[in-house]
Tab-separated table of C-alpha atoms in Angstrom:
chain	number	residue	atom	x	y	z
A	1293	MET	CA	67.183	132.601	118.447
A	1294	ASN	CA	68.748	134.819	115.777
A	1295	GLU	CA	67.737	132.864	112.673
A	1296	ASP	CA	69.634	135.214	110.354
A	1297	PHE	CA	72.849	134.507	112.207
A	1298	GLU	CA	72.168	130.777	112.080
A	1299	LYS	CA	72.030	130.961	108.273
A	1300	ILE	CA	75.076	133.227	108.039
A	1301	MET	CA	77.027	130.997	110.397
A	1302	GLU	CA	76.211	127.837	108.451
A	1303	ALA	CA	77.336	129.420	105.202
A	1304	ALA	CA	80.522	130.669	106.855
A	1305	ARG	CA	81.139	127.289	108.470
A	1306	GLN	CA	81.279	125.583	105.097
A	1307	GLN	CA	83.693	128.221	103.820
A	1308	LEU	CA	85.896	128.472	106.914
A	1309	THR	CA	86.048	124.966	108.359
A	1310	ASP	CA	85.565	122.420	105.567
A	1311	GLY	CA	88.827	120.594	105.044
A	1312	ASP	CA	89.187	121.449	101.347
A	1313	ALA	CA	88.270	125.120	101.771
A	1314	PRO	CA	90.936	127.868	101.485
A	1315	ALA	CA	90.609	128.948	105.132
A	1316	PRO	CA	91.735	125.673	106.762
A	1317	ARG	CA	94.661	125.511	104.374
A	1318	ALA	CA	95.599	129.075	105.278
A	1319	MET	CA	95.415	128.232	108.997
A	1320	ALA	CA	97.660	125.209	108.523
A	1321	GLU	CA	100.153	127.242	106.499
A	1322	ALA	CA	100.123	129.994	109.150
A	1323	GLU	CA	100.995	127.442	111.818
A	1324	ARG	CA	103.860	126.206	109.656
A	1325	CYS	CA	105.079	129.785	109.264
A	1326	LEU	CA	105.040	130.280	113.008
A	1327	SER	CA	106.902	127.017	113.576
A	1328	ARG	CA	109.771	128.326	111.445
A	1329	GLY	CA	109.667	131.795	113.027
A	1330	ASP	CA	108.046	133.681	110.143
A	1331	ALA	CA	105.476	135.692	112.115
A	1332	LYS	CA	105.002	138.257	109.339
A	1333	ALA	CA	103.854	135.623	106.842
A	1334	ALA	CA	101.537	134.109	109.460
A	1335	VAL	CA	99.932	137.497	110.116
A	1336	GLU	CA	99.369	138.033	106.393
A	1337	LEU	CA	97.523	134.714	106.248
A	1338	LEU	CA	95.548	135.084	109.466
A	1339	LEU	CA	94.377	138.698	109.485
A	1340	PRO	CA	92.033	138.269	106.485
A	1341	LEU	CA	90.449	135.231	108.167
A	1342	CYS	CA	90.008	137.175	111.408
A	1343	GLU	CA	88.402	140.080	109.573
A	1344	GLN	CA	86.042	137.670	107.817
A	1345	LEU	CA	85.074	136.025	111.092
A	1346	PHE	CA	84.639	139.417	112.725
A	1347	GLU	CA	82.139	140.430	110.060
A	1348	VAL	CA	80.221	137.179	110.549
A	1349	GLY	CA	80.233	137.644	114.320
A	1350	LYS	CA	78.545	141.035	114.098
A	1351	HIS	CA	75.291	139.220	113.331
A	1352	ALA	CA	75.381	137.120	116.498
A	1353	VAL	CA	73.559	139.638	118.688
A	1354	GLU	CA	70.295	141.151	117.674
A	1355	ASP	CA	69.771	144.891	118.139
A	1356	ASP	CA	67.437	144.432	121.108
A	1357	GLU	CA	69.675	141.923	122.887
A	1358	ALA	CA	72.404	143.105	125.240
A	1359	GLN	CA	73.806	139.659	125.906
A	1360	PRO	CA	75.219	137.256	123.306
A	1361	THR	CA	73.731	133.803	122.927
A	1362	TYR	CA	76.520	132.091	121.012
A	1363	PHE	CA	79.841	130.953	122.462
A	1364	ASP	CA	82.914	129.097	121.236
A	1365	LEU	CA	83.538	126.766	124.180
A	1366	ASP	CA	85.894	123.795	124.363
A	1367	ASN	CA	84.508	121.530	127.070
A	1368	ILE	CA	81.921	120.948	129.763
A	1369	VAL	CA	83.920	122.789	132.440
A	1370	GLU	CA	83.881	125.954	130.355
A	1371	GLN	CA	80.145	125.577	129.795
A	1372	VAL	CA	79.419	125.184	133.501
A	1373	LEU	CA	81.816	127.950	134.494
A	1374	LEU	CA	80.282	130.336	131.976
A	1375	VAL	CA	76.770	129.640	133.227
A	1376	ASP	CA	77.836	129.957	136.873
A	1377	THR	CA	79.786	133.192	136.430
A	1378	MET	CA	77.691	135.008	133.788
A	1379	LYS	CA	74.273	133.581	134.665
A	1380	PRO	CA	72.910	134.062	131.118
A	1381	GLU	CA	69.197	134.562	130.716
A	1382	ARG	CA	69.002	132.529	127.528
A	1383	GLU	CA	70.221	129.116	126.432
A	1384	LEU	CA	73.799	129.074	125.197
A	1385	ARG	CA	74.352	127.935	121.640
A	1386	PRO	CA	77.593	126.792	119.929
A	1387	THR	CA	78.970	129.040	117.204
A	1388	LEU	CA	80.321	126.166	115.052
A	1389	LEU	CA	83.030	128.610	113.950
A	1390	PRO	CA	86.614	128.786	115.280
A	1391	PHE	CA	86.484	132.370	116.540
A	1392	VAL	CA	88.706	131.824	119.567
A	1393	HIS	CA	91.381	129.667	117.949
A	1394	THR	CA	91.694	131.899	114.879
A	1395	TYR	CA	91.789	135.159	116.843
A	1396	ALA	CA	94.235	133.747	119.405
A	1397	LEU	CA	96.553	132.331	116.751
A	1398	CYS	CA	96.567	135.644	114.928
A	1399	ALA	CA	97.271	137.454	118.202
A	1400	PHE	CA	100.203	135.112	118.835
A	1401	ALA	CA	101.640	135.969	115.415
A	1402	LEU	CA	101.068	139.692	115.950
A	1403	HIS	CA	102.762	139.469	119.349
A	1404	ALA	CA	105.741	137.688	117.800
A	1405	GLU	CA	105.979	140.485	115.235
A	1406	GLY	CA	105.952	143.123	117.982
A	1407	ARG	CA	102.459	144.392	117.193
A	1408	TYR	CA	101.280	144.195	120.796
A	1409	GLU	CA	98.347	146.614	120.609
A	1410	GLU	CA	96.764	144.662	117.757
A	1411	ALA	CA	97.445	141.380	119.538
A	1412	ALA	CA	95.580	142.639	122.611
A	1413	ILE	CA	92.631	143.728	120.464
A	1414	TRP	CA	92.199	140.307	118.836
A	1415	LEU	CA	92.567	138.535	122.167
A	1416	GLN	CA	89.840	140.710	123.643
A	1417	ARG	CA	87.666	139.857	120.670
A	1418	ALA	CA	88.335	136.181	121.393
A	1419	LEU	CA	87.081	136.726	124.937
A	1420	VAL	CA	83.694	137.789	123.563
A	1421	TRP	CA	83.280	134.211	122.312
A	1422	ASN	CA	84.886	132.494	125.287
A	1423	PRO	CA	85.275	134.598	128.449
A	1424	VAL	CA	86.302	131.601	130.583
A	1425	GLN	CA	89.664	130.660	129.044
A	1426	PRO	CA	92.318	131.976	131.456
A	1427	HIS	CA	95.163	131.862	128.927
A	1428	LEU	CA	93.441	134.606	126.900
A	1429	TYR	CA	93.635	136.937	129.903
A	1430	PHE	CA	97.264	136.000	130.495
A	1431	GLU	CA	98.203	136.704	126.892
A	1432	ILE	CA	96.429	140.078	126.971
A	1433	SER	CA	98.421	140.855	130.098
A	1434	GLU	CA	101.651	139.870	128.320
A	1435	ALA	CA	100.853	142.290	125.498
A	1436	PHE	CA	100.297	145.149	127.939
A	1437	LYS	CA	103.542	144.277	129.733
A	1438	LYS	CA	105.392	144.527	126.430
A	1439	MET	CA	103.877	147.982	125.980
A	1440	GLY	CA	105.038	148.983	129.470
A	1441	ARG	CA	101.468	149.362	130.719
A	1442	PHE	CA	101.898	147.334	133.894
A	1443	ASP	CA	98.774	148.526	135.724
A	1444	GLN	CA	96.639	147.272	132.852
A	1445	ALA	CA	98.652	144.062	132.694
A	1446	ASP	CA	98.005	143.434	136.381
A	1447	ALA	CA	94.293	144.209	135.996
A	1448	TRP	CA	93.932	141.618	133.237
A	1449	ILE	CA	95.678	139.026	135.384
A	1450	ASP	CA	93.202	139.735	138.192
A	1451	ARG	CA	90.305	139.093	135.839
A	1452	ALA	CA	91.644	135.622	135.062
A	1453	TYR	CA	91.503	134.399	138.659
A	1454	VAL	CA	87.848	133.352	138.757
A	1455	VAL	CA	88.215	131.131	135.654
A	1456	CYS	CA	91.396	129.288	136.697
A	1457	ALA	CA	89.808	125.845	136.926
A	1458	ASP	CA	92.926	123.709	136.760
A	1459	PRO	CA	96.210	123.668	138.732
A	1460	LEU	CA	98.414	124.776	135.834
A	1461	ALA	CA	96.280	127.851	135.179
A	1462	LEU	CA	96.233	128.796	138.848
A	1463	ALA	CA	100.014	128.354	139.122
A	1464	ARG	CA	100.437	130.602	136.114
A	1465	TRP	CA	98.153	133.168	137.756
A	1466	TYR	CA	100.416	133.448	140.802
A	1467	ARG	CA	103.531	133.610	138.615
A	1468	ALA	CA	101.974	136.315	136.459
A	1469	LYS	CA	101.091	138.305	139.559
A	1470	SER	CA	104.684	137.981	140.739
A	1471	PHE	CA	106.112	139.452	137.545
A	1472	CYS	CA	103.965	142.559	138.012
A	1473	ALA	CA	105.052	142.771	141.653
A	1474	VAL	CA	108.682	142.787	140.494
A	1475	GLU	CA	107.945	145.753	138.232
A	1476	ARG	CA	106.516	147.571	141.263
A	1477	GLU	CA	109.667	146.597	143.223
A	1478	GLU	CA	107.575	144.619	145.716
A	1479	TYR	CA	110.119	141.844	145.854
A	1480	GLU	CA	108.932	140.012	148.957
A	1481	LEU	CA	105.423	139.808	147.530
A	1482	ALA	CA	106.789	138.607	144.193
A	1483	ALA	CA	108.754	135.850	145.917
A	1484	ALA	CA	105.731	134.799	147.983
A	1485	GLU	CA	103.589	134.559	144.856
A	1486	LEU	CA	106.240	132.532	143.070
A	1487	LEU	CA	106.682	130.109	145.946
A	1488	PHE	CA	102.940	129.736	146.527
A	1489	SER	CA	102.498	128.820	142.846
A	1490	THR	CA	104.555	125.663	143.409
A	1491	ALA	CA	101.650	124.177	145.367
A	1492	PHE	CA	99.942	123.799	141.990
A	1493	GLU	CA	102.840	123.317	139.557
A	1494	GLN	CA	106.574	122.828	139.861
A	1495	SER	CA	107.842	125.202	137.191
A	1496	PRO	CA	111.476	126.036	136.370
A	1497	ALA	CA	110.301	129.629	135.940
A	1498	VAL	CA	110.064	129.923	139.726
A	1499	THR	CA	113.693	128.953	140.253
A	1500	SER	CA	114.929	131.245	137.494
A	1501	GLU	CA	112.862	134.198	138.743
A	1502	LEU	CA	114.053	133.756	142.337
A	1503	GLU	CA	117.611	133.639	141.007
A	1504	TYR	CA	116.928	136.852	139.088
A	1505	LEU	CA	115.723	138.550	142.283
A	1506	LYS	CA	118.888	137.396	144.035
A	1507	THR	CA	121.469	138.286	141.405
A	1508	GLU	CA	119.892	141.303	139.689
A	1509	ARG	CA	117.839	142.887	142.456
A	1510	GLY	CA	119.912	141.848	145.457
A	1511	GLN	CA	116.968	140.154	147.176
A	1512	ASP	CA	117.436	136.551	148.348
A	1513	PHE	CA	114.144	134.813	149.149
A	1514	THR	CA	115.206	131.252	148.423
A	1515	ASP	CA	114.775	130.281	152.078
A	1516	MET	CA	111.371	131.944	152.603
A	1517	ASP	CA	109.242	129.542	154.655
A	1518	ARG	CA	105.588	128.734	154.019
A	1519	GLU	CA	104.372	130.700	157.021
A	1520	THR	CA	106.002	133.843	155.643
A	1521	VAL	CA	104.633	133.125	152.180
A	1522	VAL	CA	101.084	132.847	153.478
A	1523	ARG	CA	101.382	135.881	155.734
A	1524	THR	CA	102.759	137.999	152.896
A	1525	LEU	CA	99.903	137.049	150.565
A	1526	GLN	CA	97.351	137.736	153.273
A	1527	GLU	CA	98.846	141.155	154.000
A	1528	HIS	CA	98.358	142.055	150.346
A	1529	HIS	CA	94.807	140.624	150.292
A	1530	LEU	CA	95.622	137.930	147.751
A	1531	PRO	CA	93.657	134.653	147.626
A	1532	LEU	CA	95.212	131.534	149.085
A	1533	GLY	CA	94.121	129.009	146.512
A	1534	PRO	CA	91.414	128.590	143.872
A	1535	ASN	CA	88.218	130.545	143.456
A	1536	GLU	CA	85.115	128.831	144.768
A	1537	ALA	CA	83.348	129.265	141.417
A	1538	ALA	CA	86.055	127.238	139.688
A	1539	LEU	CA	85.802	124.451	142.253
A	1540	GLN	CA	82.024	124.362	141.972
A	1541	ALA	CA	82.235	124.228	138.176
A	1542	LEU	CA	84.552	121.238	138.385
A	1543	ALA	CA	82.318	119.436	140.886
A	1544	THR	CA	79.262	120.076	138.724
A	1545	SER	CA	81.138	118.914	135.627
A	1546	VAL	CA	82.075	115.652	137.356
A	1547	ALA	CA	78.429	115.008	138.159
A	1548	ILE	CA	77.203	115.844	134.646
A	1549	ALA	CA	79.897	113.782	132.931
A	1550	ARG	CA	79.311	110.836	135.252
A	1551	GLU	CA	75.581	110.958	134.653
A	1552	ASN	CA	76.166	110.945	130.897
A	1553	GLY	CA	78.588	108.036	131.086
A	1554	ASP	CA	81.581	110.204	130.112
A	1555	LEU	CA	84.030	108.753	132.620
A	1556	PRO	CA	87.221	110.178	131.039
A	1557	THR	CA	85.888	113.718	131.449
A	1558	ALA	CA	84.652	112.983	134.972
A	1559	ARG	CA	88.083	111.642	135.928
A	1560	GLU	CA	89.861	114.622	134.422
A	1561	CYS	CA	87.669	117.063	136.360
A	1562	ALA	CA	88.110	115.115	139.596
A	1563	LEU	CA	91.869	115.119	139.082
A	1564	ARG	CA	91.776	118.883	138.588
A	1565	LEU	CA	89.815	119.216	141.822
A	1566	TYR	CA	92.435	117.228	143.660
A	1567	GLY	CA	95.249	119.260	142.110
A	1568	LEU	CA	93.597	122.508	143.182
A	1569	THR	CA	92.620	121.487	146.705
A	1570	GLY	CA	94.722	118.518	147.773
A	1571	ASP	CA	91.624	117.302	149.608
A	1572	ASP	CA	91.384	113.591	150.373
A	1573	SER	CA	87.728	113.638	149.317
A	1574	ALA	CA	88.736	114.767	145.815
A	1575	LYS	CA	91.347	112.000	145.653
A	1576	GLU	CA	88.757	109.455	146.784
A	1577	LEU	CA	86.355	110.725	144.123
A	1578	TYR	CA	89.015	110.334	141.445
A	1579	ASP	CA	89.925	106.833	142.647
A	1580	SER	CA	86.280	105.788	142.604
A	1581	LEU	CA	85.922	107.019	139.028
A	1582	VAL	CA	89.027	105.097	137.966
A	1583	GLU	CA	87.448	101.927	139.355
A	1584	GLU	CA	84.194	102.433	137.441
């Protein structure tokens, strides 16, 4: 354990997270600025906090350690998914500091101000502290799309796939892939990705994007059947559903939460499993947890 970082982090925690400290007030004011569309003011409030956190974070890894020990994780699914995908050699420890939320909020403000390169940098720094939040990958991709760097945007979307452990994230993954396919003028693939996403979420974005393909690109795929959707995805070597690591993380999380008497979390994870798979066994698991 890096004892120096533990001391630094505790001192920073009191300064950055205590309710009466300047930093929480600045965060709250930044959110108010964003709510009224003043991204510039939000950036001016958030960048100093991010720089302060960045300096603190430099102490998290000792010189002889290649792998960080500390992570800013939100829930048990993220913990299990991180262990399963990264297979860390040492015990994970909580940072106690809001690295991810602060960096991501600042990136949102930077993006709104049109500073896409900087937004991507802070989002990538957020990933250091939580590499299993899919929305961070999606937002990095959005920044690269705004910069016209579509190959990089698509690559970041691909990286998100393994950590899409709920139906909404997986639906967004297919929609994000479709937008890149449109830029490559692969319209049939884009339509197949859009339509396949509806197995996990019914989003108005699908209807509007299909209408865009029809009216602006002269490609009508509104009557594409499921067989064609599946065949098109297979021809382009795209996955047909969730990653096995995400499913295993959810199943493990159900077991851990159930064992610890945390039935709300167990139910939520079981419901995610059902939403991702549609399997009767997942539905039965959820129903059994509701009855407990």
